[in-house]
Amino acid sequence: MTPNISLLLQKKEFSDEELKVLLCLTNPEDCNALYQEAFRRTTAVHGNALFWRGLIEISNVCVYDCRYCGIRKHNANVSRYTLSQSEILSAVRYSLNAGYGSVALQSGERDDPKFIAFIADTLRAIHKESVSMGIPSGCGITLSFGEQSYDTYCLWADAAGNKTALRYLLRLETTNPTIFRHIHGEGRRRKTLIERYMALSDLRLAGYQVGTGVMIGLPGQTTDDLVADIRTFQKLDVDMLGMGPYLVSQGGTLVNEGMMEKNALMTLSRNMLATTRLVLPNVNIAAATALETLCPNGRSLGVLCGCNVMMPNVTPQNVRANYQLYDNKKGTENEPDANVQLEKQIEQQTGRTVARNRFGSSLHFRLRNHFAED
Ligand code: 5AD
């Protein structure tokens, strides 16, 4: 290993220049040293447990046209679906019976009154169901429904019932304003970075564990941008992070801009995950499904460089293929017991143990709010 890398990896605080050195590593020996240090520090803070959330993709209907995304509104080649409440509840039961302790609900973005009420109703039903299944305070719930009003966040927080295991994921996608504007397209329902920051602040006020993140390897993105992303996570004092490689989607409108070469993209993604772990030891970091699409066993490789959360797909089989955010998304073709296999495989490959019947809330959030271990 390069001697100065070994010294760098002993540090607790890093300058921007040092973060950039870590993000730019390519020599396999140096990279492995970074990943091992991130894994070691994750174990020291979070123990050996890996927390799973059953991911239910409840609808691919979306009113936005984000250019990177395969389920954007004007992609006519998507067959649109919305799960019924009973389909959602059966995916919740599957997750809780499997001992995951938490579920994550995600969909394309909508903010009409019918959708807002449907989600509120469904959250009440999930809470009730999980109490009746023997979790006295209700299961953990993570929401990923894009930008909503403060009142909607509060309505959903109330409906979800369990205040100590309530989470919301809203990625910034990138903190570079020029790239943000470029990848979010034009038109009346265009996203703005400032509104995204306001939404993250509203979520904090509404009591959620707040998660954000970025895509890695976006067209035009530099390692300086990734350093700025990490600094923003620190400033926002986030509780959770989800970050994955940017993968081109034929249904998007960025096809001509291509994507990074696969091996280089995997290395950059792992460098970003591991470096972020060194800077933010207490937050939950998810191993994104996009890692798996890029590389076989990609999520294990994520765990081995600092991730401590996974979100296995528990969406009903018949609609999975319609939730293609990017090309060749993994997990769409899986057999019903694929998650049981996946669990064994991840445990074998990483040496971690999938936690049973625990919420696995962000330690960072629990310390800030003086919540006990869950
Ligand atoms: N490549 C990688 N990640 C993507 N997402 C959406 N489209 C893509 C893509 N083409 C991610 C976004 C979003 C999350 C739900 O999926 O970061 O926040």
Short mmCIF file of C-alpha atoms and ligand atoms in Angstrom, two decimals:
data_model
loop_
_atom_site.label_atom_id
_atom_site.label_comp_id
_atom_site.label_asym_id
_atom_site.label_seq_id
_atom_site.Cartn_x
_atom_site.Cartn_y
_atom_site.Cartn_z
CA MET A 1 0.00 0.00 0.00
CA THR A 2 1.15 3.52 -0.70
CA PRO A 3 2.57 4.78 2.65
CA ASN A 4 0.66 8.08 2.65
CA ILE A 5 -2.66 6.22 2.15
CA SER A 6 -1.99 4.11 5.20
CA LEU A 7 -1.41 7.30 7.23
CA LEU A 8 -4.50 8.95 5.77
CA LEU A 9 -6.66 5.99 6.79
CA GLN A 10 -5.75 6.51 10.44
CA LYS A 11 -7.28 9.98 10.51
CA LYS A 12 -10.68 10.92 11.93
CA GLU A 13 -11.07 14.21 10.09
CA PHE A 14 -10.19 14.97 6.52
CA SER A 15 -9.52 18.05 4.42
CA ASP A 16 -11.26 18.40 1.06
CA GLU A 17 -7.97 17.56 -0.60
CA GLU A 18 -7.69 14.35 1.43
CA LEU A 19 -11.26 13.32 0.61
CA LYS A 20 -10.42 13.77 -3.04
CA VAL A 21 -7.36 11.55 -2.72
CA LEU A 22 -9.55 8.79 -1.25
CA LEU A 23 -12.25 9.20 -3.92
CA CYS A 24 -9.67 9.01 -6.71
CA LEU A 25 -7.94 5.79 -5.55
CA THR A 26 -7.53 3.20 -8.31
CA ASN A 27 -4.66 0.97 -7.17
CA PRO A 28 -6.44 -2.22 -5.93
CA GLU A 29 -4.30 -2.47 -2.81
CA ASP A 30 -5.07 1.12 -1.77
CA CYS A 31 -8.76 0.69 -2.58
CA ASN A 32 -8.97 -2.47 -0.48
CA ALA A 33 -7.27 -0.74 2.42
CA LEU A 34 -9.90 2.03 2.22
CA TYR A 35 -12.78 -0.48 2.07
CA GLN A 36 -11.41 -2.53 4.96
CA GLU A 37 -11.01 0.56 7.12
CA ALA A 38 -14.58 1.68 6.34
CA PHE A 39 -15.86 -1.84 7.15
CA ARG A 40 -13.85 -1.93 10.38
CA ARG A 41 -15.18 1.44 11.54
CA THR A 42 -18.75 0.39 10.64
CA THR A 43 -18.36 -2.69 12.84
CA ALA A 44 -16.89 -0.62 15.68
CA VAL A 45 -19.90 1.73 15.71
CA HIS A 46 -22.82 -0.43 14.52
CA GLY A 47 -21.72 -3.95 15.45
CA ASN A 48 -22.10 -6.89 13.11
CA ALA A 49 -25.83 -6.46 12.38
CA LEU A 50 -27.11 -5.71 8.92
CA PHE A 51 -30.58 -4.14 8.87
CA TRP A 52 -33.09 -5.10 6.20
CA ARG A 53 -36.16 -3.18 5.06
CA GLY A 54 -38.67 -4.91 2.80
CA LEU A 55 -38.91 -2.58 -0.21
CA ILE A 56 -42.41 -2.26 -1.67
CA GLU A 57 -42.58 -0.33 -4.95
CA ILE A 58 -46.21 0.64 -4.63
CA SER A 59 -46.69 2.52 -7.91
CA ASN A 60 -44.76 3.60 -11.00
CA VAL A 61 -47.13 6.46 -11.81
CA CYS A 62 -45.14 9.72 -11.83
CA VAL A 63 -45.93 13.33 -12.68
CA TYR A 64 -42.29 14.38 -13.17
CA ASP A 65 -39.89 13.93 -16.06
CA CYS A 66 -36.48 13.49 -14.45
CA ARG A 67 -34.22 12.77 -17.40
CA TYR A 68 -32.25 9.89 -15.86
CA CYS A 69 -35.28 7.91 -14.77
CA GLY A 70 -36.96 5.07 -16.67
CA ILE A 71 -40.40 5.64 -15.10
CA ARG A 72 -40.55 9.37 -15.85
CA LYS A 73 -43.96 10.65 -16.86
CA HIS A 74 -43.47 10.85 -20.62
CA ASN A 75 -41.88 7.47 -21.11
CA ALA A 76 -44.72 5.89 -23.05
CA ASN A 77 -43.12 2.42 -22.94
CA VAL A 78 -44.01 1.82 -19.31
CA SER A 79 -47.11 -0.04 -18.31
CA ARG A 80 -48.32 1.84 -15.25
CA TYR A 81 -49.56 0.15 -12.08
CA THR A 82 -50.58 1.03 -8.54
CA LEU A 83 -50.80 -1.73 -5.94
CA SER A 84 -53.99 -2.14 -3.94
CA GLN A 85 -53.88 -1.74 -0.19
CA SER A 86 -54.28 -5.48 0.28
CA GLU A 87 -51.33 -6.19 -2.04
CA ILE A 88 -49.23 -3.74 -0.02
CA LEU A 89 -50.31 -5.33 3.25
CA SER A 90 -49.39 -8.78 2.06
CA ALA A 91 -45.87 -7.54 1.18
CA VAL A 92 -45.68 -6.00 4.67
CA ARG A 93 -46.68 -9.33 6.24
CA TYR A 94 -44.03 -11.13 4.20
CA SER A 95 -41.36 -8.70 5.45
CA LEU A 96 -42.37 -8.89 9.11
CA ASN A 97 -42.69 -12.69 9.02
CA ALA A 98 -39.17 -12.75 7.60
CA GLY A 99 -38.08 -10.72 10.68
CA TYR A 100 -36.99 -7.57 8.82
CA GLY A 101 -38.64 -5.27 11.41
CA SER A 102 -39.08 -2.43 8.91
CA VAL A 103 -40.61 -1.83 5.52
CA ALA A 104 -39.80 0.83 2.94
CA LEU A 105 -42.48 2.18 0.61
CA GLN A 106 -41.48 3.86 -2.62
CA SER A 107 -43.30 5.11 -5.71
CA GLY A 108 -43.18 7.54 -8.59
CA GLU A 109 -43.99 11.05 -7.47
CA ARG A 110 -47.59 12.29 -7.06
CA ASP A 111 -48.98 14.93 -4.75
CA ASP A 112 -52.69 14.93 -5.56
CA PRO A 113 -55.22 14.66 -2.67
CA LYS A 114 -56.30 11.15 -3.68
CA PHE A 115 -52.73 9.83 -3.49
CA ILE A 116 -52.00 11.63 -0.22
CA ALA A 117 -55.13 10.16 1.38
CA PHE A 118 -54.39 6.67 -0.02
CA ILE A 119 -50.91 6.70 1.54
CA ALA A 120 -52.20 7.98 4.88
CA ASP A 121 -54.84 5.26 4.94
CA THR A 122 -52.35 2.58 3.96
CA LEU A 123 -49.90 3.69 6.66
CA ARG A 124 -52.62 3.40 9.30
CA ALA A 125 -53.41 -0.09 8.02
CA ILE A 126 -49.72 -1.12 8.07
CA HIS A 127 -49.32 0.14 11.62
CA LYS A 128 -52.42 -1.74 12.78
CA GLU A 129 -51.36 -4.91 11.00
CA SER A 130 -47.85 -4.84 12.49
CA VAL A 131 -49.24 -4.30 16.01
CA SER A 132 -51.55 -7.27 15.51
CA MET A 133 -48.55 -9.30 14.32
CA GLY A 134 -46.90 -8.79 17.72
CA ILE A 135 -44.85 -5.59 17.38
CA PRO A 136 -46.38 -3.46 20.17
CA SER A 137 -45.15 -0.09 18.85
CA GLY A 138 -45.71 -0.97 15.19
CA CYS A 139 -43.03 -1.78 12.61
CA GLY A 140 -40.42 0.64 11.29
CA ILE A 141 -41.55 2.51 8.18
CA THR A 142 -39.42 4.29 5.60
CA LEU A 143 -41.15 6.48 3.03
CA SER A 144 -39.75 7.44 -0.36
CA PHE A 145 -42.47 9.44 -2.11
CA GLY A 146 -40.53 12.48 -3.26
CA GLU A 147 -41.23 16.11 -2.39
CA GLN A 148 -44.48 16.80 -0.55
CA SER A 149 -45.86 19.67 1.56
CA TYR A 150 -44.96 19.98 5.23
CA ASP A 151 -48.59 19.18 6.10
CA THR A 152 -48.41 15.96 4.10
CA TYR A 153 -45.21 14.89 5.88
CA CYS A 154 -46.98 15.50 9.22
CA LEU A 155 -50.12 13.65 8.14
CA TRP A 156 -48.09 10.62 7.05
CA ALA A 157 -45.91 10.73 10.18
CA ASP A 158 -49.03 10.55 12.35
CA ALA A 159 -50.54 7.80 10.24
CA ALA A 160 -47.37 5.68 10.39
CA GLY A 161 -47.76 5.49 14.17
CA ASN A 162 -44.26 4.56 15.36
CA LYS A 163 -42.43 7.87 15.94
CA THR A 164 -39.12 6.25 16.86
CA ALA A 165 -38.79 4.25 13.63
CA LEU A 166 -40.12 6.72 11.06
CA ARG A 167 -37.89 7.55 8.13
CA TYR A 168 -37.95 9.39 4.82
CA LEU A 169 -35.56 9.03 1.89
CA LEU A 170 -35.22 11.98 -0.45
CA ARG A 171 -32.05 11.99 -2.47
CA LEU A 172 -30.52 15.26 -3.59
CA GLU A 173 -29.29 13.29 -6.65
CA THR A 174 -26.39 15.78 -6.91
CA THR A 175 -25.50 19.01 -5.10
CA ASN A 176 -23.97 20.52 -8.26
CA PRO A 177 -26.64 23.09 -9.31
CA THR A 178 -25.75 22.95 -13.01
CA ILE A 179 -25.94 19.17 -13.19
CA PHE A 180 -29.09 19.14 -11.05
CA ARG A 181 -30.80 21.50 -13.50
CA HIS A 182 -29.55 19.55 -16.50
CA ILE A 183 -30.76 16.13 -15.32
CA HIS A 184 -34.16 17.33 -14.10
CA GLY A 185 -35.33 18.74 -17.40
CA GLU A 186 -37.56 21.65 -18.31
CA GLY A 187 -41.24 22.43 -18.01
CA ARG A 188 -43.70 23.52 -15.36
CA ARG A 189 -43.09 20.57 -13.07
CA ARG A 190 -39.34 20.94 -13.02
CA LYS A 191 -37.36 20.11 -9.89
CA THR A 192 -35.20 22.72 -8.20
CA LEU A 193 -32.34 22.15 -5.80
CA ILE A 194 -33.55 24.85 -3.42
CA GLU A 195 -36.92 23.15 -3.04
CA ARG A 196 -35.16 19.87 -2.39
CA TYR A 197 -33.21 21.46 0.48
CA MET A 198 -36.42 22.96 1.86
CA ALA A 199 -38.11 19.57 1.70
CA LEU A 200 -35.24 17.96 3.65
CA SER A 201 -35.56 20.64 6.32
CA ASP A 202 -39.36 20.15 6.51
CA LEU A 203 -38.85 16.41 6.95
CA ARG A 204 -36.54 17.03 9.90
CA LEU A 205 -39.13 19.35 11.48
CA ALA A 206 -41.85 16.75 10.93
CA GLY A 207 -39.84 14.28 13.03
CA TYR A 208 -38.48 11.86 10.45
CA GLN A 209 -35.07 10.24 10.38
CA VAL A 210 -33.89 12.04 7.28
CA GLY A 211 -32.10 10.25 4.47
CA THR A 212 -30.61 11.68 1.34
CA GLY A 213 -27.92 10.76 -1.17
CA VAL A 214 -26.63 11.23 -4.68
CA MET A 215 -26.05 9.29 -7.86
CA ILE A 216 -22.40 8.54 -8.54
CA GLY A 217 -20.90 8.94 -12.01
CA LEU A 218 -23.50 11.29 -13.48
CA PRO A 219 -22.54 12.83 -16.84
CA GLY A 220 -20.29 15.82 -16.13
CA GLN A 221 -19.87 15.03 -12.42
CA THR A 222 -16.34 15.43 -10.99
CA THR A 223 -14.68 14.19 -7.80
CA ASP A 224 -14.85 17.80 -6.53
CA ASP A 225 -18.63 17.48 -6.85
CA LEU A 226 -18.55 14.28 -4.77
CA VAL A 227 -16.47 16.03 -2.10
CA ALA A 228 -19.08 18.83 -2.06
CA ASP A 229 -21.82 16.17 -1.74
CA ILE A 230 -20.13 14.71 1.36
CA ARG A 231 -19.73 18.18 2.89
CA THR A 232 -23.43 18.82 2.28
CA PHE A 233 -24.40 15.57 4.04
CA GLN A 234 -22.39 16.80 7.03
CA LYS A 235 -23.96 20.27 7.00
CA LEU A 236 -27.48 18.86 6.72
CA ASP A 237 -26.67 16.53 9.61
CA VAL A 238 -28.40 13.66 7.79
CA ASP A 239 -29.35 10.42 9.54
CA MET A 240 -29.30 8.07 6.55
CA LEU A 241 -27.75 7.84 3.12
CA GLY A 242 -28.57 5.99 -0.06
CA MET A 243 -26.07 6.31 -2.87
CA GLY A 244 -25.59 4.27 -5.97
CA PRO A 245 -23.99 4.39 -9.40
CA TYR A 246 -25.78 6.28 -12.16
CA LEU A 247 -26.85 3.76 -14.80
CA VAL A 248 -28.19 4.82 -18.15
CA SER A 249 -31.89 4.25 -18.80
CA GLN A 250 -33.18 3.80 -22.35
CA GLY A 251 -36.46 5.25 -21.11
CA GLY A 252 -34.70 8.43 -19.96
CA THR A 253 -33.47 11.31 -22.09
CA LEU A 254 -29.78 11.21 -21.17
CA VAL A 255 -28.95 8.19 -23.34
CA ASN A 256 -26.66 10.18 -25.66
CA GLU A 257 -24.53 11.29 -22.74
CA GLY A 258 -23.59 7.71 -21.92
CA MET A 259 -22.31 6.46 -18.59
CA MET A 260 -18.96 5.63 -17.02
CA GLU A 261 -17.16 2.41 -17.89
CA LYS A 262 -18.44 -0.31 -15.54
CA ASN A 263 -15.27 -1.18 -13.63
CA ALA A 264 -14.29 2.44 -13.09
CA LEU A 265 -17.87 3.22 -11.99
CA MET A 266 -17.86 0.37 -9.48
CA THR A 267 -14.55 1.55 -8.01
CA LEU A 268 -15.75 5.16 -7.80
CA SER A 269 -19.02 4.05 -6.18
CA ARG A 270 -17.22 2.00 -3.52
CA ASN A 271 -14.71 4.79 -2.94
CA MET A 272 -17.62 7.20 -2.39
CA LEU A 273 -19.43 4.84 0.01
CA ALA A 274 -16.29 4.08 2.01
CA THR A 275 -15.08 7.69 2.16
CA THR A 276 -18.53 8.85 3.28
CA ARG A 277 -18.49 6.19 5.99
CA LEU A 278 -15.18 7.54 7.32
CA VAL A 279 -16.66 11.04 7.51
CA LEU A 280 -20.09 10.04 8.88
CA PRO A 281 -19.54 7.01 11.15
CA ASN A 282 -22.98 7.09 12.88
CA VAL A 283 -25.38 7.25 9.94
CA ASN A 284 -27.16 4.35 8.27
CA ILE A 285 -25.88 3.76 4.75
CA ALA A 286 -27.84 1.54 2.35
CA ALA A 287 -26.28 -0.78 -0.20
CA ALA A 288 -28.26 0.24 -3.30
CA THR A 289 -29.75 -2.24 -5.76
CA ALA A 290 -27.98 -0.30 -8.54
CA LEU A 291 -24.67 -1.73 -7.23
CA GLU A 292 -25.98 -5.21 -7.98
CA THR A 293 -26.92 -4.23 -11.52
CA LEU A 294 -23.43 -2.93 -12.13
CA CYS A 295 -21.60 -5.95 -10.73
CA PRO A 296 -22.53 -9.46 -9.48
CA ASN A 297 -22.68 -9.41 -5.66
CA GLY A 298 -22.57 -5.62 -5.83
CA ARG A 299 -24.56 -5.20 -2.63
CA SER A 300 -22.17 -7.45 -0.70
CA LEU A 301 -19.35 -5.30 -2.04
CA GLY A 302 -21.31 -2.31 -0.69
CA VAL A 303 -21.57 -3.91 2.76
CA LEU A 304 -17.85 -4.69 2.65
CA CYS A 305 -17.08 -0.98 2.25
CA GLY A 306 -19.31 0.53 4.92
CA CYS A 307 -23.01 -0.01 4.16
CA ASN A 308 -25.11 -1.35 7.05
CA VAL A 309 -28.61 -1.40 5.54
CA MET A 310 -30.17 -3.33 2.67
CA MET A 311 -33.59 -3.01 1.11
CA PRO A 312 -34.51 -6.32 -0.56
CA ASN A 313 -37.37 -6.07 -3.02
CA VAL A 314 -40.66 -7.57 -1.73
CA THR A 315 -42.89 -6.03 -4.41
CA PRO A 316 -45.38 -8.54 -5.92
CA GLN A 317 -43.69 -10.45 -8.74
CA ASN A 318 -46.19 -9.56 -11.48
CA VAL A 319 -45.42 -5.79 -11.47
CA ARG A 320 -41.68 -5.74 -10.69
CA ALA A 321 -40.56 -5.49 -14.29
CA ASN A 322 -42.51 -2.23 -14.61
CA TYR A 323 -40.39 -0.44 -12.00
CA GLN A 324 -37.29 -0.04 -14.16
CA LEU A 325 -35.58 3.13 -12.96
CA TYR A 326 -32.59 2.11 -15.09
CA ASP A 327 -31.79 -0.66 -17.57
CA ASN A 328 -31.42 -4.28 -16.40
CA LYS A 329 -32.52 -3.56 -12.82
CA LYS A 330 -31.82 -6.61 -10.68
CA GLY A 331 -34.38 -8.51 -8.67
CA THR A 332 -37.19 -8.25 -11.21
CA GLU A 333 -36.91 -11.90 -12.29
CA ASN A 334 -36.52 -13.40 -8.83
CA GLU A 335 -38.23 -16.54 -7.52
CA PRO A 336 -40.50 -16.11 -4.47
CA ASP A 337 -37.88 -17.43 -2.04
CA ALA A 338 -35.07 -15.41 -3.63
CA ASN A 339 -34.79 -13.16 -0.57
CA VAL A 340 -34.11 -16.17 1.67
CA GLN A 341 -31.26 -17.16 -0.66
CA LEU A 342 -30.08 -13.57 -0.87
CA GLU A 343 -29.92 -13.36 2.92
CA LYS A 344 -27.73 -16.47 3.16
CA GLN A 345 -25.53 -15.27 0.33
CA ILE A 346 -25.00 -11.80 1.78
CA GLU A 347 -24.23 -13.25 5.23
CA GLN A 348 -21.71 -15.65 3.71
CA GLN A 349 -20.03 -13.03 1.57
CA THR A 350 -19.80 -10.31 4.22
CA GLY A 351 -19.67 -12.08 7.59
CA ARG A 352 -22.50 -9.80 8.76
CA THR A 353 -25.69 -11.16 10.35
CA VAL A 354 -29.09 -9.98 9.16
CA ALA A 355 -30.78 -8.53 12.26
CA ARG A 356 -34.06 -10.17 13.36
CA ASN A 357 -37.05 -8.18 14.57
CA ARG A 358 -35.16 -4.98 15.23
CA PHE A 359 -35.92 -1.54 13.82
CA GLY A 360 -32.32 -0.64 13.12
CA SER A 361 -32.92 3.08 13.38
CA SER A 362 -30.09 5.45 12.58
CA LEU A 363 -27.67 5.70 15.52
CA HIS A 364 -27.03 9.30 14.54
CA PHE A 365 -30.75 10.06 14.95
CA ARG A 366 -30.99 8.17 18.22
CA LEU A 367 -28.06 10.06 19.73
CA ARG A 368 -29.49 13.42 18.63
CA ASN A 369 -32.90 12.60 20.13
CA HIS A 370 -31.74 10.55 23.11
CA PHE A 371 -33.65 7.48 21.93
CA ALA A 372 -32.59 4.15 23.39
CA GLU A 373 -31.37 1.19 21.35
CA ASP A 374 -34.14 -0.46 19.34
N1 5AD B 1 -29.47 5.26 -12.32
C1 5AD B 1 -29.24 5.12 -11.00
N2 5AD B 1 -30.11 5.48 -10.06
C2 5AD B 1 -31.29 5.98 -10.47
N3 5AD B 1 -32.35 6.42 -9.78
C3 5AD B 1 -33.29 6.83 -10.64
N4 5AD B 1 -32.87 6.65 -11.90
C4 5AD B 1 -31.62 6.13 -11.82
C5 5AD B 1 -30.63 5.75 -12.78
N5 5AD B 1 -30.85 5.87 -14.09
C6 5AD B 1 -32.34 6.55 -8.33
C7 5AD B 1 -32.51 8.01 -7.93
C8 5AD B 1 -33.75 8.01 -7.08
C9 5AD B 1 -33.84 6.58 -6.62
C10 5AD B 1 -35.21 6.15 -6.23
O1 5AD B 1 -33.41 5.85 -7.74
O2 5AD B 1 -31.37 8.42 -7.17
O3 5AD B 1 -33.68 8.90 -5.98
#
